[in-house]
C-alpha cells in the first residue's frame, strides 16, 4: 500500500541531507523490514513512514523538506502525519550532546525514527542509553543453540567423516563450551577435532569426546576489558511545539499543552496527606458548636 503510493517519489539517495551531525537517526534494535511494517497506520501516515524508513541516517526529514520531495502532501499534511507517527511510537524529536573532532562539546538536534513502534517507556529508556531488550513472542522458540553446539554441528561441513547427530552435539556441547571458555577460537576447536583423523572413522562422536577431553587447552589470559562508553546524554522535545520536557511528560511525544490536557490541580505546595489532614480539621471544626470552640 505505502510502497505503491510512493512509486513516483525520488529515490532515497536524491533526498537532501541535513547539516552534518543533524537529521534522521535510526533507533536501535529494530526488527527486519516487512511488507506490513506500517499497515496499522492510516494511508497517508503509512506512505510517509515508509519513505522516511528508506532514507539514510542524516537525511533531512523536516516538515518543509518532506513536503517539497513529496508533492502529494503540503506542509500542513506532513506536520499532522509526523505528529501521528510520534503518537504511534515511530518518531521522537530531541537533542543529543556530542563532542566533535576538536574536543568541543555541543548539542545537536536529532529526529529519531523507529520502524518498530515503541511505547513511551522505551523512549524514556532510550534517552539514557538503557534500551530494554525485546523478548520474542511466547509462541516463538528462542534460538537454543550456543557457539559450542554450532561448531559441533558444523563438523560435517569441514570433515564429512566427523558428521555428528543432534544427540551427539547435545552430549558434547559442555566439553566444547569449556574450550571456548578457556579462550580457544572456533577455528582452533575445529582443527583439534578434524586434524589427523584415522582412516576410516568408525565412531565420530567417540573421537570427538576423546579429543575434547585429552587436548583441553589451558586457560588463556583474558584481554583487558574495553572501556565502556559513557551513557549518551539525550533530551526529548515535543513533536508539535519543540518544547523540551522529561520523557514521562511527553506522552506520545507531545507535551501536555499540545495534547490539549488541562494542567493538574494545584494544592498550594501541600502534599496530599497535608491536604487531607487540613480538610479533616475543617470538617471537625464545622461540627463543633460555636460557643464551645476554644
Short mmCIF file of C-alpha atoms in Angstrom, two decimals:
data_model
loop_
_atom_site.label_atom_id
_atom_site.label_comp_id
_atom_site.label_asym_id
_atom_site.label_seq_id
_atom_site.Cartn_x
_atom_site.Cartn_y
_atom_site.Cartn_z
CA UNK A 1 0.00 0.00 0.00
CA UNK A 2 2.57 2.57 1.13
CA UNK A 3 5.15 1.40 -1.41
CA UNK A 4 2.66 1.67 -4.32
CA UNK A 5 1.69 5.16 -3.29
CA UNK A 6 5.31 6.29 -3.34
CA UNK A 7 6.31 4.66 -6.62
CA UNK A 8 6.90 8.06 -8.20
CA UNK A 9 8.77 9.51 -5.23
CA UNK A 10 12.51 10.27 -5.54
CA UNK A 11 14.91 7.53 -4.58
CA UNK A 12 16.48 7.85 -1.14
CA UNK A 13 19.99 8.91 -2.40
CA UNK A 14 18.42 12.03 -4.03
CA UNK A 15 16.87 13.16 -0.77
CA UNK A 16 18.69 16.16 0.74
CA UNK A 17 20.83 15.65 3.81
CA UNK A 18 20.64 17.76 6.91
CA UNK A 19 23.64 19.70 8.16
CA UNK A 20 26.45 17.41 9.38
CA UNK A 21 25.51 15.88 12.74
CA UNK A 22 21.81 16.58 12.37
CA UNK A 23 18.84 14.89 10.69
CA UNK A 24 17.40 11.40 10.88
CA UNK A 25 18.83 8.86 13.30
CA UNK A 26 17.68 5.23 13.36
CA UNK A 27 16.63 3.86 16.72
CA UNK A 28 18.45 0.66 17.78
CA UNK A 29 17.20 -2.95 17.79
CA UNK A 30 14.64 -2.65 15.05
CA UNK A 31 13.05 -5.71 13.52
CA UNK A 32 13.84 -6.59 9.87
CA UNK A 33 11.85 -4.97 7.07
CA UNK A 34 8.41 -6.47 6.47
CA UNK A 35 5.69 -5.69 3.95
CA UNK A 36 3.27 -4.79 6.74
CA UNK A 37 5.61 -2.57 8.79
CA UNK A 38 3.17 0.35 8.73
CA UNK A 39 -0.12 -1.42 7.96
CA UNK A 40 -1.53 -0.23 11.33
CA UNK A 41 -1.30 3.42 10.22
CA UNK A 42 -3.65 5.42 8.01
CA UNK A 43 -2.71 5.52 4.31
CA UNK A 44 -1.02 8.92 4.37
CA UNK A 45 0.96 8.25 7.54
CA UNK A 46 1.98 4.80 6.27
CA UNK A 47 3.22 6.28 2.99
CA UNK A 48 5.31 8.96 4.70
CA UNK A 49 6.65 6.49 7.27
CA UNK A 50 7.68 4.05 4.52
CA UNK A 51 9.51 6.86 2.71
CA UNK A 52 11.33 8.02 5.85
CA UNK A 53 12.25 4.43 6.69
CA UNK A 54 14.14 4.11 3.38
CA UNK A 55 16.17 7.26 3.93
CA UNK A 56 19.75 7.03 5.23
CA UNK A 57 20.88 8.45 8.52
CA UNK A 58 21.47 12.17 8.37
CA UNK A 59 18.64 12.78 5.91
CA UNK A 60 16.71 16.00 6.34
CA UNK A 61 13.22 14.97 7.44
CA UNK A 62 11.93 18.36 8.45
CA UNK A 63 8.36 19.29 7.55
CA UNK A 64 9.48 21.73 4.87
CA UNK A 65 11.80 19.26 3.16
CA UNK A 66 9.36 16.34 3.24
CA UNK A 67 6.60 18.50 1.77
CA UNK A 68 8.96 19.52 -1.02
CA UNK A 69 10.07 16.00 -2.01
CA UNK A 70 6.59 14.50 -1.53
CA UNK A 71 4.49 16.86 -3.66
CA UNK A 72 1.25 14.98 -2.90
CA UNK A 73 1.33 16.42 0.63
CA UNK A 74 1.55 20.01 1.80
CA UNK A 75 3.34 21.18 4.90
CA UNK A 76 0.17 21.06 6.99
CA UNK A 77 -0.49 17.44 5.98
CA UNK A 78 3.13 16.44 6.64
CA UNK A 79 3.13 18.14 10.04
CA UNK A 80 -0.04 16.28 11.03
CA UNK A 81 1.38 12.99 9.75
CA UNK A 82 4.60 13.39 11.73
CA UNK A 83 2.58 14.12 14.86
CA UNK A 84 0.63 10.91 14.35
CA UNK A 85 3.83 8.95 13.73
CA UNK A 86 5.10 10.29 17.04
CA UNK A 87 1.88 9.32 18.82
CA UNK A 88 2.16 5.83 17.28
CA UNK A 89 5.68 5.43 18.69
CA UNK A 90 7.69 5.67 15.45
CA UNK A 91 9.37 9.05 15.98
CA UNK A 92 10.77 11.36 18.63
CA UNK A 93 12.44 14.75 18.41
CA UNK A 94 15.23 15.76 20.73
CA UNK A 95 18.81 16.82 21.25
CA UNK A 96 21.98 14.83 21.85
CA UNK A 97 25.18 16.01 23.49
CA UNK A 98 28.25 15.28 21.37
CA UNK A 99 31.95 16.08 21.34
CA UNK A 100 33.34 16.99 17.92
CA UNK A 101 36.77 16.16 16.49
CA UNK A 102 38.29 19.21 18.17
CA UNK A 103 37.07 18.11 21.59
CA UNK A 104 34.45 20.83 21.81
CA UNK A 105 31.08 19.74 23.27
CA UNK A 106 27.86 20.77 21.57
CA UNK A 107 24.18 19.90 21.40
CA UNK A 108 22.75 18.74 18.07
CA UNK A 109 19.12 18.31 17.07
CA UNK A 110 18.07 14.75 16.31
CA UNK A 111 14.99 13.19 14.75
CA UNK A 112 14.89 9.59 15.97
CA UNK A 113 12.95 7.16 13.79
CA UNK A 114 11.96 3.58 14.60
CA UNK A 115 10.41 1.22 12.09
CA UNK A 116 9.24 -0.77 15.10
CA UNK A 117 6.66 1.17 17.09
CA UNK A 118 7.87 1.88 20.66
CA UNK A 119 5.94 2.86 23.75
CA UNK A 120 6.70 5.83 25.98
CA UNK A 121 8.67 3.69 28.46
CA UNK A 122 11.01 2.51 25.68
CA UNK A 123 11.70 6.06 24.52
CA UNK A 124 12.33 7.16 28.10
CA UNK A 125 14.91 4.37 28.48
CA UNK A 126 16.41 5.31 25.11
CA UNK A 127 17.34 8.78 26.38
CA UNK A 128 19.61 7.17 28.99
CA UNK A 129 21.07 4.52 26.68
CA UNK A 130 19.40 1.78 28.72
CA UNK A 131 17.20 0.35 25.98
CA UNK A 132 15.28 -2.76 27.10
CA UNK A 133 15.84 -5.85 25.00
CA UNK A 134 12.75 -7.11 23.27
CA UNK A 135 11.62 -10.62 24.11
CA UNK A 136 10.38 -12.97 21.39
CA UNK A 137 6.67 -13.77 21.34
CA UNK A 138 5.68 -16.63 23.70
CA UNK A 139 4.86 -18.97 20.80
CA UNK A 140 8.23 -18.41 19.16
CA UNK A 141 11.07 -20.60 20.38
CA UNK A 142 14.26 -18.85 21.32
CA UNK A 143 17.38 -19.97 19.48
CA UNK A 144 18.61 -22.67 21.90
CA UNK A 145 21.99 -23.28 20.35
CA UNK A 146 25.28 -21.98 21.70
CA UNK A 147 28.54 -21.31 19.86
CA UNK A 148 29.84 -24.66 21.07
CA UNK A 149 26.85 -26.51 19.62
CA UNK A 150 27.21 -24.62 16.34
CA UNK A 151 30.86 -25.68 15.99
CA UNK A 152 30.00 -29.31 16.64
CA UNK A 153 27.10 -29.19 14.19
CA UNK A 154 29.39 -27.77 11.51
CA UNK A 155 31.99 -30.55 11.75
CA UNK A 156 30.42 -32.42 8.86
CA UNK A 157 30.99 -29.46 6.53
CA UNK A 158 34.67 -29.33 7.44
CA UNK A 159 35.22 -33.11 7.53
CA UNK A 160 32.31 -35.31 6.35
CA UNK A 161 33.68 -38.30 8.26
CA UNK A 162 33.13 -36.40 11.52
CA UNK A 163 29.44 -35.64 10.96
CA UNK A 164 27.65 -35.74 14.31
CA UNK A 165 23.99 -36.32 15.09
CA UNK A 166 21.89 -33.79 17.01
CA UNK A 167 22.07 -36.05 20.07
CA UNK A 168 25.88 -36.22 19.78
CA UNK A 169 26.12 -32.41 19.55
CA UNK A 170 23.95 -32.01 22.65
CA UNK A 171 26.01 -34.53 24.63
CA UNK A 172 29.36 -32.99 23.61
CA UNK A 173 28.26 -29.36 23.92
CA UNK A 174 29.53 -28.86 27.53
CA UNK A 175 33.00 -30.15 26.59
CA UNK A 176 33.23 -27.87 23.56
CA UNK A 177 31.92 -24.94 25.60
CA UNK A 178 34.79 -25.42 28.06
CA UNK A 179 37.27 -24.97 25.19
CA UNK A 180 35.68 -21.66 24.23
CA UNK A 181 35.51 -20.58 27.87
CA UNK A 182 39.29 -21.10 28.13
CA UNK A 183 39.92 -18.76 25.21
CA UNK A 184 40.13 -21.19 22.29
CA UNK A 185 38.79 -19.91 18.99
CA UNK A 186 36.20 -21.74 16.92
CA UNK A 187 38.86 -22.38 14.25
CA UNK A 188 41.16 -23.98 16.85
CA UNK A 189 38.32 -26.14 18.10
CA UNK A 190 37.53 -27.32 14.58
CA UNK A 191 41.19 -28.09 13.88
CA UNK A 192 41.52 -30.14 17.06
CA UNK A 193 38.51 -32.25 16.07
CA UNK A 194 39.37 -32.79 12.40
CA UNK A 195 43.16 -32.86 12.02
CA UNK A 196 44.99 -36.21 11.69
CA UNK A 197 41.90 -38.44 11.75
CA UNK A 198 42.24 -42.22 11.42
CA UNK A 199 41.04 -43.86 8.22
CA UNK A 200 38.30 -44.90 8.30
CA UNK A 201 36.46 -43.07 11.10
CA UNK A 202 34.17 -45.62 12.74
CA UNK A 203 32.85 -43.59 15.70
CA UNK A 204 33.00 -39.79 15.14
CA UNK A 205 31.31 -38.97 18.45
CA UNK A 206 33.78 -41.15 20.38
CA UNK A 207 36.76 -39.49 18.64
CA UNK A 208 35.32 -36.03 19.33
CA UNK A 209 34.79 -36.82 23.02
CA UNK A 210 38.31 -38.20 23.41
CA UNK A 211 39.92 -35.19 21.73
CA UNK A 212 37.82 -32.66 23.60
CA UNK A 213 38.94 -34.29 26.84
CA UNK A 214 42.62 -35.08 26.23
CA UNK A 215 43.50 -31.95 24.22
CA UNK A 216 41.73 -29.48 26.50
CA UNK A 217 43.88 -26.30 26.41
CA UNK A 218 44.92 -24.31 29.48
CA UNK A 219 43.12 -21.14 30.45
CA UNK A 220 44.38 -18.19 28.44
CA UNK A 221 44.74 -14.72 29.95
CA UNK A 222 41.68 -12.67 29.21
CA UNK A 223 42.24 -9.45 27.27
CA UNK A 224 41.79 -6.22 29.14
CA UNK A 225 38.14 -5.17 29.04
CA UNK A 226 37.28 -2.44 26.60
CA UNK A 227 36.44 0.77 28.45
CA UNK A 228 32.72 1.32 28.45
CA UNK A 229 31.46 4.27 26.53
CA UNK A 230 29.67 6.79 28.70
CA UNK A 231 25.91 6.73 28.51
CA UNK A 232 24.57 9.10 25.88
CA UNK A 233 23.17 12.40 27.03
CA UNK A 234 19.87 12.97 25.26
CA UNK A 235 16.78 15.08 25.80
CA UNK A 236 13.40 14.85 24.10
CA UNK A 237 11.22 17.63 22.75
CA UNK A 238 7.54 17.92 21.98
CA UNK A 239 6.83 16.87 18.40
CA UNK A 240 4.37 19.73 17.97
CA UNK A 241 5.94 22.79 19.64
CA UNK A 242 9.51 21.54 20.24
CA UNK A 243 9.33 22.41 23.94
CA UNK A 244 11.84 20.27 25.90
CA UNK A 245 10.49 18.05 28.62
CA UNK A 246 11.06 14.95 30.70
CA UNK A 247 10.25 11.75 28.77
CA UNK A 248 7.45 10.84 31.19
CA UNK A 249 5.82 14.23 30.50
CA UNK A 250 5.82 13.71 26.72
CA UNK A 251 3.17 11.04 26.23
CA UNK A 252 3.16 10.09 22.56
CA UNK A 253 5.97 12.61 22.08
CA UNK A 254 3.64 15.52 22.90
CA UNK A 255 3.63 17.92 25.83
CA UNK A 256 0.52 18.42 27.94
CA UNK A 257 -0.41 21.64 26.12
CA UNK A 258 -0.24 20.06 22.67
CA UNK A 259 -2.22 17.09 23.95
CA UNK A 260 -4.90 19.62 24.93
CA UNK A 261 -4.87 18.40 28.52
CA UNK A 262 -5.75 20.64 31.43
CA UNK A 263 -2.93 21.24 33.93
CA UNK A 264 -3.16 19.24 37.15
CA UNK A 265 -4.92 20.90 40.05
CA UNK A 266 -2.52 22.55 42.45
CA UNK A 267 -2.64 22.23 46.24
CA UNK A 268 -0.61 25.28 47.17
CA UNK A 269 2.53 23.25 47.63
CA UNK A 270 0.92 20.91 50.16
CA UNK A 271 1.33 17.16 49.98
CA UNK A 272 -1.82 15.00 49.54
CA UNK A 273 -1.53 13.91 53.18
CA UNK A 274 -1.37 17.53 54.34
CA UNK A 275 -4.38 18.44 52.21
CA UNK A 276 -6.36 15.53 53.69
CA UNK A 277 -5.36 16.47 57.25
CA UNK A 278 -6.40 20.09 56.67
CA UNK A 279 -9.77 19.01 55.25
CA UNK A 280 -10.32 16.79 58.30
CA UNK A 281 -9.64 19.72 60.63
CA UNK A 282 -12.10 21.91 58.71
CA UNK A 283 -14.84 19.27 58.85
CA UNK A 284 -14.25 18.70 62.57
CA UNK A 285 -14.42 22.40 63.31
CA UNK A 286 -17.68 22.71 61.41
CA UNK A 287 -19.29 20.10 63.67
CA UNK A 288 -18.33 21.85 66.95
CA UNK A 289 -20.95 24.33 68.28
CA UNK A 290 -19.87 27.98 68.05
CA UNK A 291 -19.96 28.62 71.78
CA UNK A 292 -17.76 25.65 72.70
CA UNK A 293 -14.85 26.42 70.39
CA UNK A 294 -11.61 27.48 72.03
#
